[in-house]
Amino acid sequence: MASLTGKSALVTGGSRGIGAAIVQRLAKEGARVAFTYSASSEQANRLVEQIAKDGGEAIGIKADAADQAAVREAVQQAANHFDKIDILVNNAGIIVLGPITDIKEEDFQRILAINVHSVFTATQEAVRHMPDGGRIIHIGSVNSDRMPFAGGSVYALTKGAIFSFTKGLARDLGPRNITVNNIQPGPVDTDANPANGPFAETMLGLMALKRYGKGEEIAGLVTYLAGPEAGYITGAGILIDGGFDA
Ligand code: NDP
């Protein structure tokens, strides 16, 4: 039997990149998976079809993470569809880069809404539908521990908030045996940070392993944290960063 048979999961931002790899892997492990997306309807539909072809079950829900009412409704829709949410993966996130003097107020509000506020909203709503023993997994970043170049202060702020939230939330939910953990990837090859993009050389120069990570590698760690063997891990930040922080 696959390790997550009988479980249902919600992944935010699951149409592309790391989120799509997580959706695929959780479905492969036997979970029924709902995921949100904001723009990439085609990719979302293709992912749902592919998973169905492979014998799994997934549904895509269009919900902009910047719209808190939409996020709350998406969680309720997933909970109604599956009767419960055992696993919540808060993955949706954007990057805003630039010197602090140049960051526009609207860009700051947008990254806070997507990277921080929607994590609060999705989590608050999901725990109302989460049985004891559930799992909450945030996709944070190594950049909450180490931001080795200029221009990343606001992104680091959002990922630092998520790490702190992880610790407080673990205390809130420990009595229900719900674990809460923060995965902290280093550079992972996606549209947001391509391995052949303009930052790649700088990134590789900072790392022990001279390669970008793959979405599948992050998905493997999510699967472990979501599974029965990881029941004693909570409130943790877990680096998966090719030695970026070493
Ligand atoms: P991508 O930009 O490649 O993919 C982002 C995913 O999130 C897409 O499915 C996108 O769907 C969705 N998304 C983006 N904005 C919204 C929104 N407003 N509402 C709903 N969904 C949204 O990003 P990555 O896969 O690289 O990043 C995923 C997470 O991993 C982020 O939290 C990021 O900060 C974190 N991370 C990434 C690293 C990297 O090097 N790639 C390193 C460390 C952390 P759609 O197209 O439909 O909007």
mmCIF file of N, CA, C and O and ligand atoms in Angstrom, residues 11-22 35-44 47 61-67 71 90-95 110-111 113-115 118-119 138-143 155 158-159 183-194 203 212-213 215 218 240, ligand 1:
data_model
loop_
_atom_site.group_PDB
_atom_site.id
_atom_site.type_symbol
_atom_site.label_atom_id
_atom_site.label_comp_id
_atom_site.label_asym_id
_atom_site.label_seq_id
_atom_site.Cartn_x
_atom_site.Cartn_y
_atom_site.Cartn_z
ATOM 1 N N VAL A 11 -2.588 21.426 -1.694
ATOM 2 C CA VAL A 11 -1.310 22.086 -2.000
ATOM 3 C C VAL A 11 -1.640 23.433 -2.627
ATOM 4 O O VAL A 11 -2.361 23.492 -3.641
ATOM 5 N N THR A 12 -1.133 24.526 -2.086
ATOM 6 C CA THR A 12 -1.382 25.825 -2.721
ATOM 7 C C THR A 12 -0.319 26.055 -3.800
ATOM 8 O O THR A 12 0.832 25.649 -3.654
ATOM 9 N N GLY A 13 -0.737 26.683 -4.904
ATOM 10 C CA GLY A 13 0.198 26.950 -5.996
ATOM 11 C C GLY A 13 0.736 25.673 -6.611
ATOM 12 O O GLY A 13 1.948 25.491 -6.729
ATOM 13 N N GLY A 14 -0.180 24.795 -7.045
ATOM 14 C CA GLY A 14 0.245 23.464 -7.490
ATOM 15 C C GLY A 14 0.291 23.254 -8.989
ATOM 16 O O GLY A 14 0.512 22.138 -9.448
ATOM 17 N N SER A 15 0.096 24.305 -9.772
ATOM 18 C CA SER A 15 0.012 24.100 -11.223
ATOM 19 C C SER A 15 1.368 23.958 -11.899
ATOM 20 O O SER A 15 1.470 23.374 -12.974
ATOM 21 N N ARG A 16 2.399 24.535 -11.288
ATOM 22 C CA ARG A 16 3.738 24.534 -11.913
ATOM 23 C C ARG A 16 4.796 24.355 -10.829
ATOM 24 O O ARG A 16 4.518 24.448 -9.642
ATOM 25 N N GLY A 17 6.038 24.159 -11.272
ATOM 26 C CA GLY A 17 7.194 24.231 -10.381
ATOM 27 C C GLY A 17 7.169 23.231 -9.242
ATOM 28 O O GLY A 17 6.729 22.083 -9.396
ATOM 29 N N ILE A 18 7.644 23.689 -8.093
ATOM 30 C CA ILE A 18 7.759 22.813 -6.916
ATOM 31 C C ILE A 18 6.375 22.276 -6.530
ATOM 32 O O ILE A 18 6.219 21.095 -6.204
ATOM 33 N N GLY A 19 5.367 23.146 -6.583
ATOM 34 C CA GLY A 19 4.013 22.732 -6.195
ATOM 35 C C GLY A 19 3.494 21.595 -7.051
ATOM 36 O O GLY A 19 2.891 20.643 -6.528
ATOM 37 N N ALA A 20 3.727 21.664 -8.359
ATOM 38 C CA ALA A 20 3.255 20.602 -9.255
ATOM 39 C C ALA A 20 3.965 19.285 -8.944
ATOM 40 O O ALA A 20 3.345 18.210 -8.977
ATOM 41 N N ALA A 21 5.249 19.357 -8.632
ATOM 42 C CA ALA A 21 5.993 18.133 -8.276
ATOM 43 C C ALA A 21 5.430 17.526 -6.991
ATOM 44 O O ALA A 21 5.319 16.296 -6.856
ATOM 45 N N ILE A 22 5.047 18.398 -6.056
ATOM 46 C CA ILE A 22 4.472 17.909 -4.785
ATOM 47 C C ILE A 22 3.117 17.242 -5.043
ATOM 48 O O ILE A 22 2.833 16.158 -4.527
ATOM 49 N N PHE A 35 -5.388 21.109 -5.404
ATOM 50 C CA PHE A 35 -4.358 22.158 -5.452
ATOM 51 C C PHE A 35 -4.964 23.442 -5.988
ATOM 52 O O PHE A 35 -5.943 23.423 -6.744
ATOM 53 N N THR A 36 -4.385 24.567 -5.583
ATOM 54 C CA THR A 36 -4.833 25.860 -6.094
ATOM 55 C C THR A 36 -3.844 26.380 -7.123
ATOM 56 O O THR A 36 -2.698 25.924 -7.188
ATOM 57 N N TYR A 37 -4.321 27.329 -7.920
ATOM 58 C CA TYR A 37 -3.471 28.036 -8.876
ATOM 59 C C TYR A 37 -4.165 29.353 -9.161
ATOM 60 O O TYR A 37 -5.356 29.533 -8.810
ATOM 61 N N SER A 38 -3.448 30.282 -9.806
ATOM 62 C CA SER A 38 -4.106 31.568 -10.086
ATOM 63 C C SER A 38 -4.254 31.839 -11.575
ATOM 64 O O SER A 38 -5.233 32.428 -12.004
ATOM 65 N N ALA A 39 -3.282 31.413 -12.378
ATOM 66 C CA ALA A 39 -3.293 31.796 -13.791
ATOM 67 C C ALA A 39 -3.138 30.619 -14.745
ATOM 68 O O ALA A 39 -3.694 30.638 -15.846
ATOM 69 N N SER A 40 -2.401 29.595 -14.346
ATOM 70 C CA SER A 40 -1.988 28.546 -15.292
ATOM 71 C C SER A 40 -3.031 27.443 -15.418
ATOM 72 O O SER A 40 -2.787 26.286 -15.053
ATOM 73 N N SER A 41 -4.201 27.801 -15.978
ATOM 74 C CA SER A 41 -5.300 26.824 -16.079
ATOM 75 C C SER A 41 -4.904 25.621 -16.926
ATOM 76 O O SER A 41 -5.247 24.478 -16.593
ATOM 77 N N GLU A 42 -4.190 25.893 -18.029
ATOM 78 C CA GLU A 42 -3.823 24.790 -18.925
ATOM 79 C C GLU A 42 -2.945 23.766 -18.215
ATOM 80 O O GLU A 42 -3.205 22.558 -18.274
ATOM 81 N N GLN A 43 -1.903 24.288 -17.535
ATOM 82 C CA GLN A 43 -1.014 23.368 -16.803
ATOM 83 C C GLN A 43 -1.784 22.620 -15.722
ATOM 84 O O GLN A 43 -1.556 21.434 -15.483
ATOM 85 N N ALA A 44 -2.708 23.338 -15.068
ATOM 86 C CA ALA A 44 -3.491 22.707 -13.987
ATOM 87 C C ALA A 44 -4.340 21.566 -14.549
ATOM 88 O O ALA A 44 -4.358 20.459 -13.987
ATOM 89 N N LEU A 47 -2.208 18.571 -15.472
ATOM 90 C CA LEU A 47 -1.753 17.850 -14.278
ATOM 91 C C LEU A 47 -2.857 16.921 -13.746
ATOM 92 O O LEU A 47 -2.607 15.750 -13.433
ATOM 93 N N ILE A 61 -8.144 23.964 -8.239
ATOM 94 C CA ILE A 61 -9.093 25.010 -7.847
ATOM 95 C C ILE A 61 -8.449 26.366 -8.124
ATOM 96 O O ILE A 61 -7.380 26.670 -7.574
ATOM 97 N N LYS A 62 -9.107 27.147 -8.975
ATOM 98 C CA LYS A 62 -8.568 28.480 -9.291
ATOM 99 C C LYS A 62 -8.822 29.405 -8.100
ATOM 100 O O LYS A 62 -9.982 29.654 -7.751
ATOM 101 N N ALA A 63 -7.767 29.881 -7.480
ATOM 102 C CA ALA A 63 -7.906 30.753 -6.303
ATOM 103 C C ALA A 63 -6.632 31.569 -6.148
ATOM 104 O O ALA A 63 -5.572 31.020 -5.837
ATOM 105 N N ASP A 64 -6.747 32.849 -6.369
ATOM 106 C CA ASP A 64 -5.586 33.731 -6.260
ATOM 107 C C ASP A 64 -5.196 33.882 -4.787
ATOM 108 O O ASP A 64 -6.020 34.298 -3.959
ATOM 109 N N ALA A 65 -3.962 33.550 -4.486
ATOM 110 C CA ALA A 65 -3.499 33.618 -3.095
ATOM 111 C C ALA A 65 -3.470 35.049 -2.553
ATOM 112 O O ALA A 65 -3.364 35.247 -1.339
ATOM 113 N N ALA A 66 -3.567 36.027 -3.448
ATOM 114 C CA ALA A 66 -3.616 37.417 -2.978
ATOM 115 C C ALA A 66 -5.020 37.792 -2.503
ATOM 116 O O ALA A 66 -5.213 38.839 -1.883
ATOM 117 N N ASP A 67 -5.998 36.917 -2.774
ATOM 118 C CA ASP A 67 -7.401 37.180 -2.438
ATOM 119 C C ASP A 67 -7.787 36.234 -1.287
ATOM 120 O O ASP A 67 -8.043 35.052 -1.507
ATOM 121 N N VAL A 71 -8.988 32.222 -1.099
ATOM 122 C CA VAL A 71 -8.194 31.167 -0.450
ATOM 123 C C VAL A 71 -9.068 30.384 0.530
ATOM 124 O O VAL A 71 -9.087 29.147 0.538
ATOM 125 N N ASN A 90 1.570 24.584 2.183
ATOM 126 C CA ASN A 90 1.539 25.998 1.803
ATOM 127 C C ASN A 90 2.754 26.284 0.930
ATOM 128 O O ASN A 90 3.852 26.533 1.420
ATOM 129 N N ASN A 91 2.534 26.215 -0.377
ATOM 130 C CA ASN A 91 3.641 26.343 -1.329
ATOM 131 C C ASN A 91 3.602 27.640 -2.141
ATOM 132 O O ASN A 91 4.655 28.161 -2.506
ATOM 133 N N ALA A 92 2.407 28.149 -2.461
ATOM 134 C CA ALA A 92 2.312 29.309 -3.368
ATOM 135 C C ALA A 92 3.181 30.446 -2.853
ATOM 136 O O ALA A 92 3.159 30.772 -1.665
ATOM 137 N N GLY A 93 3.954 31.014 -3.746
ATOM 138 C CA GLY A 93 4.818 32.122 -3.330
ATOM 139 C C GLY A 93 5.373 32.841 -4.534
ATOM 140 O O GLY A 93 5.461 32.280 -5.626
ATOM 141 N N ILE A 94 5.695 34.102 -4.332
ATOM 142 C CA ILE A 94 6.318 34.889 -5.397
ATOM 143 C C ILE A 94 7.601 35.524 -4.858
ATOM 144 O O ILE A 94 7.838 35.529 -3.645
ATOM 145 N N ILE A 95 8.390 36.043 -5.786
ATOM 146 C CA ILE A 95 9.636 36.711 -5.415
ATOM 147 C C ILE A 95 9.522 38.182 -5.808
ATOM 148 O O ILE A 95 9.077 38.489 -6.923
ATOM 149 N N ARG A 110 1.646 43.029 -2.129
ATOM 150 C CA ARG A 110 1.326 41.815 -2.885
ATOM 151 C C ARG A 110 2.115 40.610 -2.358
ATOM 152 O O ARG A 110 1.550 39.533 -2.164
ATOM 153 N N ILE A 111 3.404 40.802 -2.117
ATOM 154 C CA ILE A 111 4.193 39.652 -1.636
ATOM 155 C C ILE A 111 3.759 39.275 -0.218
ATOM 156 O O ILE A 111 3.706 38.085 0.121
ATOM 157 N N ALA A 113 0.708 39.556 0.912
ATOM 158 C CA ALA A 113 -0.590 38.881 0.759
ATOM 159 C C ALA A 113 -0.401 37.428 0.333
ATOM 160 O O ALA A 113 -1.058 36.525 0.861
ATOM 161 N N ILE A 114 0.496 37.194 -0.621
ATOM 162 C CA ILE A 114 0.658 35.837 -1.174
ATOM 163 C C ILE A 114 1.547 34.975 -0.278
ATOM 164 O O ILE A 114 1.209 33.841 0.056
ATOM 165 N N ASN A 115 2.695 35.507 0.112
ATOM 166 C CA ASN A 115 3.676 34.675 0.830
ATOM 167 C C ASN A 115 3.360 34.520 2.310
ATOM 168 O O ASN A 115 3.815 33.564 2.944
ATOM 169 N N SER A 118 -1.804 34.647 2.950
ATOM 170 C CA SER A 118 -2.541 33.477 2.461
ATOM 171 C C SER A 118 -2.146 32.211 3.225
ATOM 172 O O SER A 118 -2.943 31.272 3.330
ATOM 173 N N VAL A 119 -0.937 32.190 3.763
ATOM 174 C CA VAL A 119 -0.508 31.027 4.565
ATOM 175 C C VAL A 119 -1.313 30.998 5.865
ATOM 176 O O VAL A 119 -1.794 29.942 6.306
ATOM 177 N N HIS A 138 5.049 23.988 5.377
ATOM 178 C CA HIS A 138 5.266 25.246 4.659
ATOM 179 C C HIS A 138 6.465 25.097 3.736
ATOM 180 O O HIS A 138 7.471 24.477 4.120
ATOM 181 N N ILE A 139 6.381 25.696 2.546
ATOM 182 C CA ILE A 139 7.571 25.807 1.709
ATOM 183 C C ILE A 139 8.140 27.207 1.964
ATOM 184 O O ILE A 139 7.672 28.207 1.418
ATOM 185 N N GLY A 140 9.100 27.251 2.864
ATOM 186 C CA GLY A 140 9.791 28.506 3.187
ATOM 187 C C GLY A 140 10.957 28.695 2.242
ATOM 188 O O GLY A 140 10.835 28.488 1.031
ATOM 189 N N SER A 141 12.107 29.038 2.786
ATOM 190 C CA SER A 141 13.299 29.217 1.949
ATOM 191 C C SER A 141 14.541 29.247 2.829
ATOM 192 O O SER A 141 14.488 29.720 3.974
ATOM 193 N N VAL A 142 15.653 28.805 2.264
ATOM 194 C CA VAL A 142 16.948 28.980 2.928
ATOM 195 C C VAL A 142 17.207 30.472 3.185
ATOM 196 O O VAL A 142 17.952 30.834 4.092
ATOM 197 N N ASN A 143 16.528 31.335 2.402
ATOM 198 C CA ASN A 143 16.785 32.772 2.534
ATOM 199 C C ASN A 143 16.278 33.370 3.848
ATOM 200 O O ASN A 143 16.613 34.515 4.157
ATOM 201 N N TYR A 155 11.777 39.557 0.302
ATOM 202 C CA TYR A 155 11.524 38.113 0.158
ATOM 203 C C TYR A 155 11.930 37.394 1.448
ATOM 204 O O TYR A 155 11.183 36.554 1.978
ATOM 205 N N THR A 158 9.431 37.745 4.233
ATOM 206 C CA THR A 158 8.239 36.882 4.161
ATOM 207 C C THR A 158 8.580 35.451 4.594
ATOM 208 O O THR A 158 7.798 34.802 5.283
ATOM 209 N N LYS A 159 9.761 34.972 4.203
ATOM 210 C CA LYS A 159 10.101 33.586 4.539
ATOM 211 C C LYS A 159 10.495 33.449 6.013
ATOM 212 O O LYS A 159 10.304 32.399 6.629
ATOM 213 N N ILE A 183 9.860 23.610 5.307
ATOM 214 C CA ILE A 183 10.915 23.154 4.395
ATOM 215 C C ILE A 183 11.600 24.386 3.819
ATOM 216 O O ILE A 183 10.949 25.329 3.385
ATOM 217 N N GLN A 184 12.943 24.355 3.827
ATOM 218 C CA GLN A 184 13.701 25.524 3.371
ATOM 219 C C GLN A 184 14.579 25.159 2.174
ATOM 220 O O GLN A 184 15.751 24.804 2.326
ATOM 221 N N PRO A 185 14.003 25.256 0.964
ATOM 222 C CA PRO A 185 14.811 24.924 -0.212
ATOM 223 C C PRO A 185 15.855 25.990 -0.502
ATOM 224 O O PRO A 185 15.668 27.169 -0.202
ATOM 225 N N GLY A 186 16.947 25.529 -1.095
ATOM 226 C CA GLY A 186 17.866 26.429 -1.780
ATOM 227 C C GLY A 186 17.396 26.530 -3.229
ATOM 228 O O GLY A 186 16.242 26.209 -3.538
ATOM 229 N N PRO A 187 18.275 26.944 -4.141
ATOM 230 C CA PRO A 187 17.872 27.097 -5.539
ATOM 231 C C PRO A 187 17.299 25.805 -6.135
ATOM 232 O O PRO A 187 17.936 24.759 -6.094
ATOM 233 N N VAL A 188 16.076 25.914 -6.663
ATOM 234 C CA VAL A 188 15.403 24.779 -7.299
ATOM 235 C C VAL A 188 15.010 25.233 -8.704
ATOM 236 O O VAL A 188 14.483 26.335 -8.880
ATOM 237 N N ASP A 189 15.271 24.387 -9.679
ATOM 238 C CA ASP A 189 15.046 24.737 -11.084
ATOM 239 C C ASP A 189 13.553 24.823 -11.396
ATOM 240 O O ASP A 189 12.877 23.794 -11.518
ATOM 241 N N THR A 190 13.029 26.049 -11.482
ATOM 242 C CA THR A 190 11.616 26.285 -11.827
ATOM 243 C C THR A 190 11.555 27.548 -12.679
ATOM 244 O O THR A 190 12.567 28.225 -12.868
ATOM 245 N N ASP A 191 10.344 27.885 -13.131
ATOM 246 C CA ASP A 191 10.169 29.133 -13.887
ATOM 247 C C ASP A 191 10.635 30.334 -13.065
ATOM 248 O O ASP A 191 11.148 31.311 -13.606
ATOM 249 N N ALA A 192 10.417 30.274 -11.739
ATOM 250 C CA ALA A 192 10.760 31.409 -10.879
ATOM 251 C C ALA A 192 12.271 31.577 -10.726
ATOM 252 O O ALA A 192 12.754 32.681 -10.474
ATOM 253 N N ASN A 193 13.006 30.467 -10.842
ATOM 254 C CA ASN A 193 14.457 30.502 -10.618
ATOM 255 C C ASN A 193 15.131 29.464 -11.510
ATOM 256 O O ASN A 193 15.624 28.446 -11.031
ATOM 257 N N PRO A 194 15.150 29.712 -12.835
ATOM 258 C CA PRO A 194 15.664 28.678 -13.744
ATOM 259 C C PRO A 194 17.163 28.410 -13.564
ATOM 260 O O PRO A 194 17.927 29.338 -13.288
ATOM 261 N N MET A 203 24.410 31.832 -7.672
ATOM 262 C CA MET A 203 23.873 30.821 -6.749
ATOM 263 C C MET A 203 24.861 29.665 -6.587
ATOM 264 O O MET A 203 25.182 29.259 -5.467
ATOM 265 N N TYR A 212 21.527 22.962 -9.235
ATOM 266 C CA TYR A 212 20.213 23.324 -8.717
ATOM 267 C C TYR A 212 19.479 22.068 -8.242
ATOM 268 O O TYR A 212 19.727 20.969 -8.741
ATOM 269 N N GLY A 213 18.577 22.260 -7.299
ATOM 270 C CA GLY A 213 17.712 21.162 -6.880
ATOM 271 C C GLY A 213 16.577 20.955 -7.876
ATOM 272 O O GLY A 213 16.329 21.785 -8.752
ATOM 273 N N GLY A 215 12.365 19.930 -8.338
ATOM 274 C CA GLY A 215 11.079 19.921 -7.630
ATOM 275 C C GLY A 215 10.804 18.567 -6.983
ATOM 276 O O GLY A 215 10.285 18.497 -5.869
ATOM 277 N N ILE A 218 12.260 18.199 -3.544
ATOM 278 C CA ILE A 218 11.464 18.863 -2.498
ATOM 279 C C ILE A 218 10.215 18.021 -2.209
ATOM 280 O O ILE A 218 9.823 17.831 -1.054
ATOM 281 N N ILE A 240 16.963 22.053 2.569
ATOM 282 C CA ILE A 240 17.192 21.133 1.442
ATOM 283 C C ILE A 240 17.719 22.046 0.350
ATOM 284 O O ILE A 240 16.987 22.541 -0.501
HETATM 285 P P1 NDP B 1 6.977 29.017 -9.658
HETATM 286 O O1 NDP B 1 6.809 30.473 -9.969
HETATM 287 O O2 NDP B 1 7.742 28.168 -10.582
HETATM 288 O O3 NDP B 1 5.533 28.364 -9.413
HETATM 289 C C1 NDP B 1 4.673 29.013 -8.532
HETATM 290 C C2 NDP B 1 3.387 28.244 -8.373
HETATM 291 O O4 NDP B 1 2.569 28.987 -7.461
HETATM 292 C C3 NDP B 1 2.617 28.109 -9.649
HETATM 293 O O5 NDP B 1 1.866 26.927 -9.649
HETATM 294 C C4 NDP B 1 1.693 29.327 -9.611
HETATM 295 O O6 NDP B 1 0.483 29.090 -10.306
HETATM 296 C C5 NDP B 1 1.410 29.434 -8.131
HETATM 297 N N1 NDP B 1 1.110 30.804 -7.764
HETATM 298 C C6 NDP B 1 1.869 31.902 -7.941
HETATM 299 N N2 NDP B 1 1.202 32.993 -7.534
HETATM 300 C C7 NDP B 1 0.001 32.543 -7.096
HETATM 301 C C8 NDP B 1 -1.137 33.176 -6.574
HETATM 302 N N3 NDP B 1 -1.202 34.497 -6.441
HETATM 303 N N4 NDP B 1 -2.200 32.422 -6.239
HETATM 304 C C9 NDP B 1 -2.178 31.067 -6.396
HETATM 305 N N5 NDP B 1 -1.126 30.416 -6.893
HETATM 306 C C10 NDP B 1 -0.057 31.148 -7.241
HETATM 307 O O7 NDP B 1 7.617 29.003 -8.195
HETATM 308 P P2 NDP B 1 8.480 27.850 -7.466
HETATM 309 O O8 NDP B 1 7.906 26.533 -7.752
HETATM 310 O O9 NDP B 1 9.899 28.113 -7.735
HETATM 311 O O10 NDP B 1 8.229 28.242 -5.939
HETATM 312 C C11 NDP B 1 7.293 27.581 -5.111
HETATM 313 C C12 NDP B 1 7.581 27.949 -3.659
HETATM 314 O O11 NDP B 1 8.912 27.556 -3.338
HETATM 315 C C13 NDP B 1 7.494 29.450 -3.370
HETATM 316 O O12 NDP B 1 6.916 29.650 -2.098
HETATM 317 C C14 NDP B 1 8.946 29.882 -3.368
HETATM 318 O O13 NDP B 1 9.163 31.025 -2.573
HETATM 319 C C15 NDP B 1 9.607 28.642 -2.761
HETATM 320 N N6 NDP B 1 11.021 28.525 -3.051
HETATM 321 C C16 NDP B 1 11.468 28.395 -4.348
HETATM 322 C C17 NDP B 1 12.822 28.279 -4.587
HETATM 323 C C18 NDP B 1 13.382 28.143 -5.972
HETATM 324 O O14 NDP B 1 14.608 28.280 -6.132
HETATM 325 N N7 NDP B 1 12.573 27.857 -6.992
HETATM 326 C C19 NDP B 1 13.799 28.304 -3.493
HETATM 327 C C20 NDP B 1 13.226 28.437 -2.196
HETATM 328 C C21 NDP B 1 11.887 28.536 -1.994
HETATM 329 P P3 NDP B 1 -0.070 30.096 -11.433
HETATM 330 O O15 NDP B 1 0.881 30.081 -12.575
HETATM 331 O O16 NDP B 1 -1.401 29.540 -11.759
HETATM 332 O O17 NDP B 1 -0.164 31.437 -10.765
#
